Amino acid sequence: QGNGEKAEEIFRKALDITLELPNNDSDLTDLYGQLAQSLKLHGKFVEATKMHKLVLARLLQTHGEDHPFVAMSYNGISGLLRDQNRLDDALQMLDKSIEICLRIAEQRPGAPEVVNLLTVTLHNQATILEEQGNLQDASEAFMKVLVFRSGRLGKMHFRTAETYENLASIYHRQGKLEHAIDAYAKAINIRREGLGNDHPHTQKLVLFLEVLMHEKNARALNEQGLAMKAEGDSEKAIQLFQEVLDIYKENVCAHPEVALAYENISALKDDQGLLEDAVAASAEALKIRRRTFGDDDADTKGRMEAHRSLLKRLLENRS
């Protein structure tokens, strides 16, 4: 705590000196940023935000809105708002930064500092959108980042790989397995080139890809099982659903698809009059749904009701 207060005191003194110097915008921006970071580390978010807004006001007065320093300042304020979980406000600041970068880019096409700043801002925007669960807009923003990074840094640059990883994660959450598999494969190719095949990060991505491949196979088996169920071949359907379960239990653990497989087996066992087996499978499905989605989730509540109904019928049959 003492060192933090000492650092803030030094930054403030440096600011007082810098404010008196001509052509000091770059140094001033750096000092305000360092002071804001020091305040942020000690939980003084409101004061840190004030620091950024002070420098923003000065930059606007000196340069007008269409200047890279102004766009950077909006970025800094956005980061602080994000730390306070004010995500909508953070996105508004990023929108301002993006608008400025695009206007400057029209005046100075290809200016590297503007393109780099725009790329960073789009990445920050995509990350917040993903946090909010706005996966479609997040994937579109990451695609723009990918275009800039692969074009300026190169298709085999580690930042390009990072963006492929971001996209793969979002595609997976959207249920777009083929897109996710393709993005992970491209990221792995870049990481192998830069880090080597045995690097922990490369190996982690390989594991992710293997899990997705298992999930893809499980989904195909699940579709076959549903087709067998529709044709009235319960035994074959149960066998296929059990294969789905085995894949997920071995490779993915408590995945929602495991719950779905248990629910399919429960329904088929119920159709066969095997109520004890139906209840057991239903219980496993409910356990996963409660752990994954919580008791307030609509599907979880529906499964609770279905499970209670099965239990009631089982108890009635026993009495």
mmCIF file of C-alpha atoms in Angstrom:
data_model
loop_
_atom_site.group_PDB
_atom_site.id
_atom_site.type_symbol
_atom_site.label_atom_id
_atom_site.label_comp_id
_atom_site.label_asym_id
_atom_site.label_seq_id
_atom_site.Cartn_x
_atom_site.Cartn_y
_atom_site.Cartn_z
ATOM 1 C CA GLN A 1 0.000 0.000 0.000
ATOM 2 C CA GLY A 2 2.804 2.394 0.959
ATOM 3 C CA ASN A 3 4.693 1.771 -2.280
ATOM 4 C CA GLY A 4 1.498 2.344 -4.256
ATOM 5 C CA GLU A 5 0.863 5.698 -2.619
ATOM 6 C CA LYS A 6 4.506 6.669 -3.200
ATOM 7 C CA ALA A 7 4.209 5.773 -6.881
ATOM 8 C CA GLU A 8 1.036 7.840 -7.216
ATOM 9 C CA GLU A 9 2.790 10.798 -5.589
ATOM 10 C CA ILE A 10 5.686 10.537 -8.064
ATOM 11 C CA PHE A 11 3.339 10.281 -11.052
ATOM 12 C CA ARG A 12 1.402 13.340 -9.878
ATOM 13 C CA LYS A 13 4.597 15.397 -9.514
ATOM 14 C CA ALA A 14 5.719 14.298 -12.984
ATOM 15 C CA LEU A 15 2.331 15.327 -14.347
ATOM 16 C CA ASP A 16 2.601 18.794 -12.809
ATOM 17 C CA ILE A 17 5.964 19.278 -14.520
ATOM 18 C CA THR A 18 4.820 17.837 -17.864
ATOM 19 C CA LEU A 19 1.738 20.065 -17.965
ATOM 20 C CA GLU A 20 4.043 23.097 -18.123
ATOM 21 C CA LEU A 21 6.025 21.791 -21.090
ATOM 22 C CA PRO A 22 5.158 22.481 -24.772
ATOM 23 C CA ASN A 23 4.338 19.651 -27.215
ATOM 24 C CA ASN A 24 3.890 17.246 -24.346
ATOM 25 C CA ASP A 25 0.867 15.218 -25.451
ATOM 26 C CA SER A 26 2.699 11.907 -25.839
ATOM 27 C CA ASP A 27 4.437 12.180 -22.458
ATOM 28 C CA LEU A 28 1.254 13.458 -20.857
ATOM 29 C CA THR A 29 -0.779 10.546 -22.203
ATOM 30 C CA ASP A 30 1.790 8.055 -20.909
ATOM 31 C CA LEU A 31 1.894 9.644 -17.443
ATOM 32 C CA TYR A 32 -1.870 9.816 -17.099
ATOM 33 C CA GLY A 33 -2.026 6.177 -18.224
ATOM 34 C CA GLN A 34 0.578 5.088 -15.660
ATOM 35 C CA LEU A 35 -1.152 7.013 -12.890
ATOM 36 C CA ALA A 36 -4.526 5.566 -13.889
ATOM 37 C CA GLN A 37 -3.019 2.070 -13.881
ATOM 38 C CA SER A 38 -1.574 2.632 -10.405
ATOM 39 C CA LEU A 39 -4.951 3.839 -9.150
ATOM 40 C CA LYS A 40 -6.686 0.877 -10.815
ATOM 41 C CA LEU A 41 -4.348 -1.626 -9.133
ATOM 42 C CA HIS A 42 -5.407 -0.190 -5.773
ATOM 43 C CA GLY A 43 -9.093 -0.379 -6.610
ATOM 44 C CA LYS A 44 -9.502 3.367 -7.173
ATOM 45 C CA PHE A 45 -11.509 2.954 -10.371
ATOM 46 C CA VAL A 46 -13.471 6.206 -10.121
ATOM 47 C CA GLU A 47 -10.321 8.299 -9.675
ATOM 48 C CA ALA A 48 -8.566 6.353 -12.447
ATOM 49 C CA THR A 49 -11.461 7.067 -14.798
ATOM 50 C CA LYS A 50 -11.223 10.756 -13.912
ATOM 51 C CA MET A 51 -7.528 10.720 -14.885
ATOM 52 C CA HIS A 52 -8.367 9.312 -18.308
ATOM 53 C CA LYS A 53 -11.174 11.819 -18.810
ATOM 54 C CA LEU A 54 -8.841 14.699 -17.924
ATOM 55 C CA VAL A 55 -6.340 13.688 -20.571
ATOM 56 C CA LEU A 56 -9.186 13.094 -23.047
ATOM 57 C CA ALA A 57 -10.482 16.632 -22.512
ATOM 58 C CA ARG A 58 -6.998 18.058 -23.043
ATOM 59 C CA LEU A 59 -6.420 16.017 -26.195
ATOM 60 C CA LEU A 60 -9.794 17.029 -27.627
ATOM 61 C CA GLN A 61 -8.957 20.673 -26.965
ATOM 62 C CA THR A 62 -5.526 20.378 -28.568
ATOM 63 C CA HIS A 63 -6.176 18.087 -31.544
ATOM 64 C CA GLY A 64 -9.904 17.806 -32.043
ATOM 65 C CA GLU A 65 -11.635 14.431 -32.112
ATOM 66 C CA ASP A 66 -10.009 12.801 -35.154
ATOM 67 C CA HIS A 67 -6.607 12.024 -33.657
ATOM 68 C CA PRO A 68 -5.035 8.663 -32.655
ATOM 69 C CA PHE A 69 -4.331 9.931 -29.117
ATOM 70 C CA VAL A 70 -8.055 10.637 -28.666
ATOM 71 C CA ALA A 71 -8.980 7.149 -29.898
ATOM 72 C CA MET A 72 -6.411 5.662 -27.496
ATOM 73 C CA SER A 73 -7.909 7.663 -24.634
ATOM 74 C CA TYR A 74 -11.394 6.297 -25.345
ATOM 75 C CA ASN A 75 -9.830 2.831 -25.313
ATOM 76 C CA GLY A 76 -8.307 3.479 -21.891
ATOM 77 C CA ILE A 77 -11.623 4.648 -20.438
ATOM 78 C CA SER A 78 -13.311 1.581 -21.921
ATOM 79 C CA GLY A 79 -10.867 -0.721 -20.126
ATOM 80 C CA LEU A 80 -11.648 0.877 -16.767
ATOM 81 C CA LEU A 81 -15.394 0.662 -17.354
ATOM 82 C CA ARG A 82 -15.001 -2.992 -18.263
ATOM 83 C CA ASP A 83 -13.121 -3.605 -15.003
ATOM 84 C CA GLN A 84 -16.148 -2.173 -13.203
ATOM 85 C CA ASN A 85 -18.429 -4.520 -15.192
ATOM 86 C CA ARG A 86 -20.002 -1.539 -16.969
ATOM 87 C CA LEU A 87 -19.888 -3.385 -20.266
ATOM 88 C CA ASP A 88 -22.429 -1.328 -22.210
ATOM 89 C CA ASP A 89 -20.620 1.898 -21.275
ATOM 90 C CA ALA A 90 -17.302 0.283 -22.209
ATOM 91 C CA LEU A 91 -18.681 -0.633 -25.643
ATOM 92 C CA GLN A 92 -19.833 2.956 -26.195
ATOM 93 C CA MET A 93 -16.276 4.176 -25.624
ATOM 94 C CA LEU A 94 -14.932 1.582 -28.039
ATOM 95 C CA ASP A 95 -17.498 2.603 -30.643
ATOM 96 C CA LYS A 96 -16.173 6.174 -30.413
ATOM 97 C CA SER A 97 -12.604 4.924 -30.825
ATOM 98 C CA ILE A 98 -13.537 2.804 -33.854
ATOM 99 C CA GLU A 99 -15.368 5.716 -35.496
ATOM 100 C CA ILE A 100 -12.318 7.953 -35.050
ATOM 101 C CA CYS A 101 -9.952 5.310 -36.436
ATOM 102 C CA LEU A 102 -12.141 4.789 -39.504
ATOM 103 C CA ARG A 103 -12.318 8.520 -40.210
ATOM 104 C CA ILE A 104 -8.540 8.868 -39.872
ATOM 105 C CA ALA A 105 -8.057 5.806 -42.101
ATOM 106 C CA GLU A 106 -10.064 7.522 -44.838
ATOM 107 C CA GLN A 107 -7.728 10.520 -44.652
ATOM 108 C CA ARG A 108 -4.536 8.450 -44.269
ATOM 109 C CA PRO A 109 -5.123 5.050 -45.901
ATOM 110 C CA GLY A 110 -2.821 2.335 -44.604
ATOM 111 C CA ALA A 111 -1.308 4.399 -41.766
ATOM 112 C CA PRO A 112 0.182 1.604 -39.606
ATOM 113 C CA GLU A 113 -0.455 3.223 -36.221
ATOM 114 C CA VAL A 114 -4.134 3.721 -37.105
ATOM 115 C CA VAL A 115 -4.580 0.177 -38.412
ATOM 116 C CA ASN A 116 -2.895 -1.247 -35.304
ATOM 117 C CA LEU A 117 -5.079 0.836 -32.999
ATOM 118 C CA LEU A 118 -8.218 -0.135 -34.908
ATOM 119 C CA THR A 119 -7.262 -3.817 -34.643
ATOM 120 C CA VAL A 120 -6.723 -3.587 -30.877
ATOM 121 C CA THR A 121 -10.014 -1.724 -30.444
ATOM 122 C CA LEU A 122 -11.967 -4.264 -32.493
ATOM 123 C CA HIS A 123 -10.385 -7.056 -30.437
ATOM 124 C CA ASN A 124 -11.457 -5.355 -27.202
ATOM 125 C CA GLN A 125 -14.949 -4.870 -28.610
ATOM 126 C CA ALA A 126 -15.218 -8.527 -29.642
ATOM 127 C CA THR A 127 -14.056 -9.700 -26.221
ATOM 128 C CA ILE A 128 -16.715 -7.653 -24.411
ATOM 129 C CA LEU A 129 -19.426 -8.788 -26.813
ATOM 130 C CA GLU A 130 -18.430 -12.387 -26.095
ATOM 131 C CA GLU A 131 -18.607 -11.708 -22.343
ATOM 132 C CA GLN A 132 -22.141 -10.403 -22.849
ATOM 133 C CA GLY A 133 -23.105 -13.543 -24.762
ATOM 134 C CA ASN A 134 -23.565 -11.613 -28.016
ATOM 135 C CA LEU A 135 -21.763 -14.308 -29.966
ATOM 136 C CA GLN A 136 -22.828 -13.330 -33.484
ATOM 137 C CA ASP A 137 -21.559 -9.742 -33.202
ATOM 138 C CA ALA A 138 -18.453 -10.991 -31.367
ATOM 139 C CA SER A 139 -17.593 -13.425 -34.164
ATOM 140 C CA GLU A 140 -18.067 -10.667 -36.777
ATOM 141 C CA ALA A 141 -15.736 -8.358 -34.829
ATOM 142 C CA PHE A 142 -13.118 -11.101 -34.470
ATOM 143 C CA MET A 143 -13.349 -11.761 -38.218
ATOM 144 C CA LYS A 144 -12.446 -8.109 -38.838
ATOM 145 C CA VAL A 145 -9.508 -8.500 -36.438
ATOM 146 C CA LEU A 146 -8.431 -11.603 -38.349
ATOM 147 C CA VAL A 147 -8.431 -9.703 -41.655
ATOM 148 C CA PHE A 148 -6.235 -6.946 -40.206
ATOM 149 C CA ARG A 149 -3.869 -9.283 -38.358
ATOM 150 C CA SER A 150 -3.356 -11.789 -41.147
ATOM 151 C CA GLY A 151 -2.972 -8.970 -43.676
ATOM 152 C CA ARG A 152 -0.536 -6.809 -41.715
ATOM 153 C CA LEU A 153 1.213 -9.268 -39.396
ATOM 154 C CA GLY A 154 1.082 -12.332 -41.626
ATOM 155 C CA LYS A 155 -0.966 -15.503 -41.789
ATOM 156 C CA MET A 156 1.529 -17.355 -39.562
ATOM 157 C CA HIS A 157 1.829 -14.664 -36.847
ATOM 158 C CA PHE A 158 0.978 -15.671 -33.281
ATOM 159 C CA ARG A 159 -1.617 -12.858 -33.077
ATOM 160 C CA THR A 160 -3.369 -14.382 -36.081
ATOM 161 C CA ALA A 161 -3.390 -17.729 -34.267
ATOM 162 C CA GLU A 162 -4.813 -16.016 -31.184
ATOM 163 C CA THR A 163 -7.724 -14.686 -33.231
ATOM 164 C CA TYR A 164 -8.415 -18.118 -34.735
ATOM 165 C CA GLU A 165 -8.573 -19.442 -31.154
ATOM 166 C CA ASN A 166 -11.047 -16.706 -30.209
ATOM 167 C CA LEU A 167 -13.213 -17.589 -33.196
ATOM 168 C CA ALA A 168 -13.026 -21.326 -32.481
ATOM 169 C CA SER A 169 -14.274 -20.796 -28.939
ATOM 170 C CA ILE A 170 -17.218 -18.702 -30.129
ATOM 171 C CA TYR A 171 -18.122 -21.097 -32.946
ATOM 172 C CA HIS A 172 -18.153 -23.956 -30.445
ATOM 173 C CA ARG A 173 -20.485 -22.044 -28.142
ATOM 174 C CA GLN A 174 -22.734 -21.360 -31.137
ATOM 175 C CA GLY A 175 -22.829 -25.057 -31.961
ATOM 176 C CA LYS A 176 -20.958 -24.496 -35.248
ATOM 177 C CA LEU A 177 -18.674 -27.500 -34.856
ATOM 178 C CA GLU A 178 -17.291 -27.543 -38.398
ATOM 179 C CA HIS A 179 -16.287 -23.868 -38.163
ATOM 180 C CA ALA A 180 -14.755 -24.412 -34.718
ATOM 181 C CA ILE A 181 -12.764 -27.436 -35.918
ATOM 182 C CA ASP A 182 -11.455 -25.496 -38.921
ATOM 183 C CA ALA A 183 -10.426 -22.498 -36.771
ATOM 184 C CA TYR A 184 -8.628 -24.678 -34.204
ATOM 185 C CA ALA A 185 -6.833 -26.565 -36.997
ATOM 186 C CA LYS A 186 -5.541 -23.273 -38.441
ATOM 187 C CA ALA A 187 -4.454 -22.045 -35.003
ATOM 188 C CA ILE A 188 -2.609 -25.326 -34.357
ATOM 189 C CA ASN A 189 -0.792 -25.059 -37.675
ATOM 190 C CA ILE A 190 0.473 -21.575 -36.756
ATOM 191 C CA ARG A 191 1.398 -22.549 -33.188
ATOM 192 C CA ARG A 192 3.330 -25.603 -34.384
ATOM 193 C CA GLU A 193 5.317 -23.361 -36.711
ATOM 194 C CA GLY A 194 6.082 -20.805 -34.016
ATOM 195 C CA LEU A 195 6.134 -22.766 -30.758
ATOM 196 C CA GLY A 196 6.707 -26.339 -31.841
ATOM 197 C CA ASN A 197 4.465 -29.370 -31.532
ATOM 198 C CA ASP A 198 5.483 -30.175 -27.945
ATOM 199 C CA HIS A 199 4.802 -26.717 -26.502
ATOM 200 C CA PRO A 200 2.072 -26.792 -23.782
ATOM 201 C CA HIS A 201 -0.090 -24.251 -25.630
ATOM 202 C CA THR A 202 0.083 -26.233 -28.866
ATOM 203 C CA GLN A 203 -0.780 -29.416 -26.994
ATOM 204 C CA LYS A 204 -3.721 -27.692 -25.296
ATOM 205 C CA LEU A 205 -5.132 -26.700 -28.681
ATOM 206 C CA VAL A 206 -4.635 -30.230 -30.010
ATOM 207 C CA LEU A 207 -6.628 -31.512 -27.023
ATOM 208 C CA PHE A 208 -9.415 -29.008 -27.724
ATOM 209 C CA LEU A 209 -9.530 -30.149 -31.339
ATOM 210 C CA GLU A 210 -9.695 -33.816 -30.316
ATOM 211 C CA VAL A 211 -12.600 -33.054 -27.990
ATOM 212 C CA LEU A 212 -14.457 -31.335 -30.844
ATOM 213 C CA MET A 213 -13.845 -34.287 -33.149
ATOM 214 C CA HIS A 214 -15.277 -36.624 -30.497
ATOM 215 C CA GLU A 215 -18.240 -34.303 -30.114
ATOM 216 C CA LYS A 216 -18.781 -34.326 -33.874
ATOM 217 C CA ASN A 217 -18.809 -38.139 -33.888
ATOM 218 C CA ALA A 218 -21.171 -38.203 -30.912
ATOM 219 C CA ARG A 219 -23.598 -35.862 -32.635
ATOM 220 C CA ALA A 220 -23.640 -38.071 -35.722
ATOM 221 C CA LEU A 221 -24.389 -41.118 -33.568
ATOM 222 C CA ASN A 222 -27.107 -39.197 -31.751
ATOM 223 C CA GLU A 223 -28.770 -38.375 -35.082
ATOM 224 C CA GLN A 224 -28.636 -42.063 -36.034
ATOM 225 C CA GLY A 225 -30.152 -42.955 -32.673
ATOM 226 C CA LEU A 226 -33.028 -40.525 -33.179
ATOM 227 C CA ALA A 227 -33.626 -42.027 -36.635
ATOM 228 C CA MET A 228 -33.743 -45.556 -35.149
ATOM 229 C CA LYS A 229 -36.127 -44.352 -32.460
ATOM 230 C CA ALA A 230 -38.414 -42.828 -35.106
ATOM 231 C CA GLU A 231 -38.391 -46.171 -36.971
ATOM 232 C CA GLY A 232 -39.390 -47.986 -33.777
ATOM 233 C CA ASP A 233 -36.082 -49.846 -33.333
ATOM 234 C CA SER A 234 -35.671 -49.087 -29.607
ATOM 235 C CA GLU A 235 -32.841 -51.555 -28.981
ATOM 236 C CA LYS A 236 -30.679 -50.133 -31.772
ATOM 237 C CA ALA A 237 -31.505 -46.576 -30.662
ATOM 238 C CA ILE A 238 -30.478 -47.329 -27.070
ATOM 239 C CA GLN A 239 -27.233 -48.892 -28.304
ATOM 240 C CA LEU A 240 -26.413 -45.753 -30.319
ATOM 241 C CA PHE A 241 -27.320 -43.411 -27.465
ATOM 242 C CA GLN A 242 -25.101 -45.476 -25.166
ATOM 243 C CA GLU A 243 -22.216 -44.996 -27.624
ATOM 244 C CA VAL A 244 -22.873 -41.264 -27.459
ATOM 245 C CA LEU A 245 -22.714 -41.433 -23.674
ATOM 246 C CA ASP A 246 -19.463 -43.386 -23.738
ATOM 247 C CA ILE A 247 -17.831 -40.810 -26.027
ATOM 248 C CA TYR A 248 -18.879 -37.844 -23.920
ATOM 249 C CA LYS A 249 -18.149 -39.466 -20.569
ATOM 250 C CA GLU A 250 -14.640 -40.398 -21.725
ATOM 251 C CA ASN A 251 -13.768 -37.147 -23.481
ATOM 252 C CA VAL A 252 -16.040 -34.285 -22.490
ATOM 253 C CA CYS A 253 -17.402 -35.119 -18.998
ATOM 254 C CA ALA A 254 -20.464 -33.110 -17.887
ATOM 255 C CA HIS A 255 -21.533 -31.835 -21.306
ATOM 256 C CA PRO A 256 -25.164 -30.891 -22.074
ATOM 257 C CA GLU A 257 -25.159 -33.494 -24.859
ATOM 258 C CA VAL A 258 -24.574 -36.151 -22.181
ATOM 259 C CA ALA A 259 -27.759 -35.008 -20.464
ATOM 260 C CA LEU A 260 -29.604 -35.236 -23.785
ATOM 261 C CA ALA A 261 -28.343 -38.792 -24.357
ATOM 262 C CA TYR A 262 -29.493 -39.822 -20.878
ATOM 263 C CA GLU A 263 -32.887 -38.231 -21.553
ATOM 264 C CA ASN A 264 -33.250 -40.162 -24.821
ATOM 265 C CA ILE A 265 -32.376 -43.417 -23.055
ATOM 266 C CA SER A 266 -34.811 -42.588 -20.239
ATOM 267 C CA ALA A 267 -37.648 -42.036 -22.729
ATOM 268 C CA LEU A 268 -36.934 -45.314 -24.542
ATOM 269 C CA LYS A 269 -36.689 -47.292 -21.296
ATOM 270 C CA ASP A 270 -40.010 -45.748 -20.270
ATOM 271 C CA ASP A 271 -41.553 -46.844 -23.584
ATOM 272 C CA GLN A 272 -40.295 -50.378 -22.882
ATOM 273 C CA GLY A 273 -41.910 -50.345 -19.447
ATOM 274 C CA LEU A 274 -38.526 -50.359 -17.671
ATOM 275 C CA LEU A 275 -39.380 -47.582 -15.237
ATOM 276 C CA GLU A 276 -36.445 -48.147 -12.853
ATOM 277 C CA ASP A 277 -33.968 -47.800 -15.712
ATOM 278 C CA ALA A 278 -35.873 -44.772 -17.005
ATOM 279 C CA VAL A 279 -35.695 -43.086 -13.589
ATOM 280 C CA ALA A 280 -31.974 -43.847 -13.230
ATOM 281 C CA ALA A 281 -31.173 -42.322 -16.639
ATOM 282 C CA SER A 282 -33.408 -39.330 -15.920
ATOM 283 C CA ALA A 283 -31.607 -38.737 -12.627
ATOM 284 C CA GLU A 284 -28.228 -38.623 -14.383
ATOM 285 C CA ALA A 285 -29.566 -36.159 -16.956
ATOM 286 C CA LEU A 286 -31.024 -33.939 -14.259
ATOM 287 C CA LYS A 287 -27.755 -33.971 -12.291
ATOM 288 C CA ILE A 288 -25.827 -32.667 -15.313
ATOM 289 C CA ARG A 289 -28.407 -30.017 -16.172
ATOM 290 C CA ARG A 290 -28.484 -28.691 -12.607
ATOM 291 C CA ARG A 291 -24.694 -28.559 -12.448
ATOM 292 C CA THR A 292 -24.334 -26.958 -15.894
ATOM 293 C CA PHE A 293 -27.299 -24.580 -16.086
ATOM 294 C CA GLY A 294 -28.592 -24.222 -12.511
ATOM 295 C CA ASP A 295 -32.013 -24.861 -10.993
ATOM 296 C CA ASP A 296 -33.560 -21.679 -12.437
ATOM 297 C CA ASP A 297 -32.964 -22.684 -16.058
ATOM 298 C CA ALA A 298 -36.209 -23.380 -17.950
ATOM 299 C CA ASP A 299 -34.986 -26.716 -19.366
ATOM 300 C CA THR A 300 -33.756 -27.800 -15.941
ATOM 301 C CA LYS A 301 -37.159 -27.030 -14.446
ATOM 302 C CA GLY A 302 -38.801 -29.036 -17.205
ATOM 303 C CA ARG A 303 -36.541 -32.006 -16.513
ATOM 304 C CA MET A 304 -37.277 -31.751 -12.772
ATOM 305 C CA GLU A 305 -40.994 -31.989 -13.508
ATOM 306 C CA ALA A 306 -40.494 -34.930 -15.889
ATOM 307 C CA HIS A 307 -38.287 -36.684 -13.329
ATOM 308 C CA ARG A 308 -40.861 -36.188 -10.562
ATOM 309 C CA SER A 309 -43.508 -37.647 -12.852
ATOM 310 C CA LEU A 310 -41.373 -40.733 -13.523
ATOM 311 C CA LEU A 311 -40.689 -41.213 -9.813
ATOM 312 C CA LYS A 312 -44.377 -40.902 -8.996
ATOM 313 C CA ARG A 313 -45.280 -43.567 -11.552
ATOM 314 C CA LEU A 314 -42.505 -45.855 -10.276
ATOM 315 C CA LEU A 315 -43.741 -45.550 -6.684
ATOM 316 C CA GLU A 316 -47.333 -46.152 -7.773
ATOM 317 C CA ASN A 317 -46.295 -49.336 -9.603
ATOM 318 C CA ARG A 318 -44.477 -50.594 -6.523
ATOM 319 C CA SER A 319 -47.413 -49.993 -4.162
#
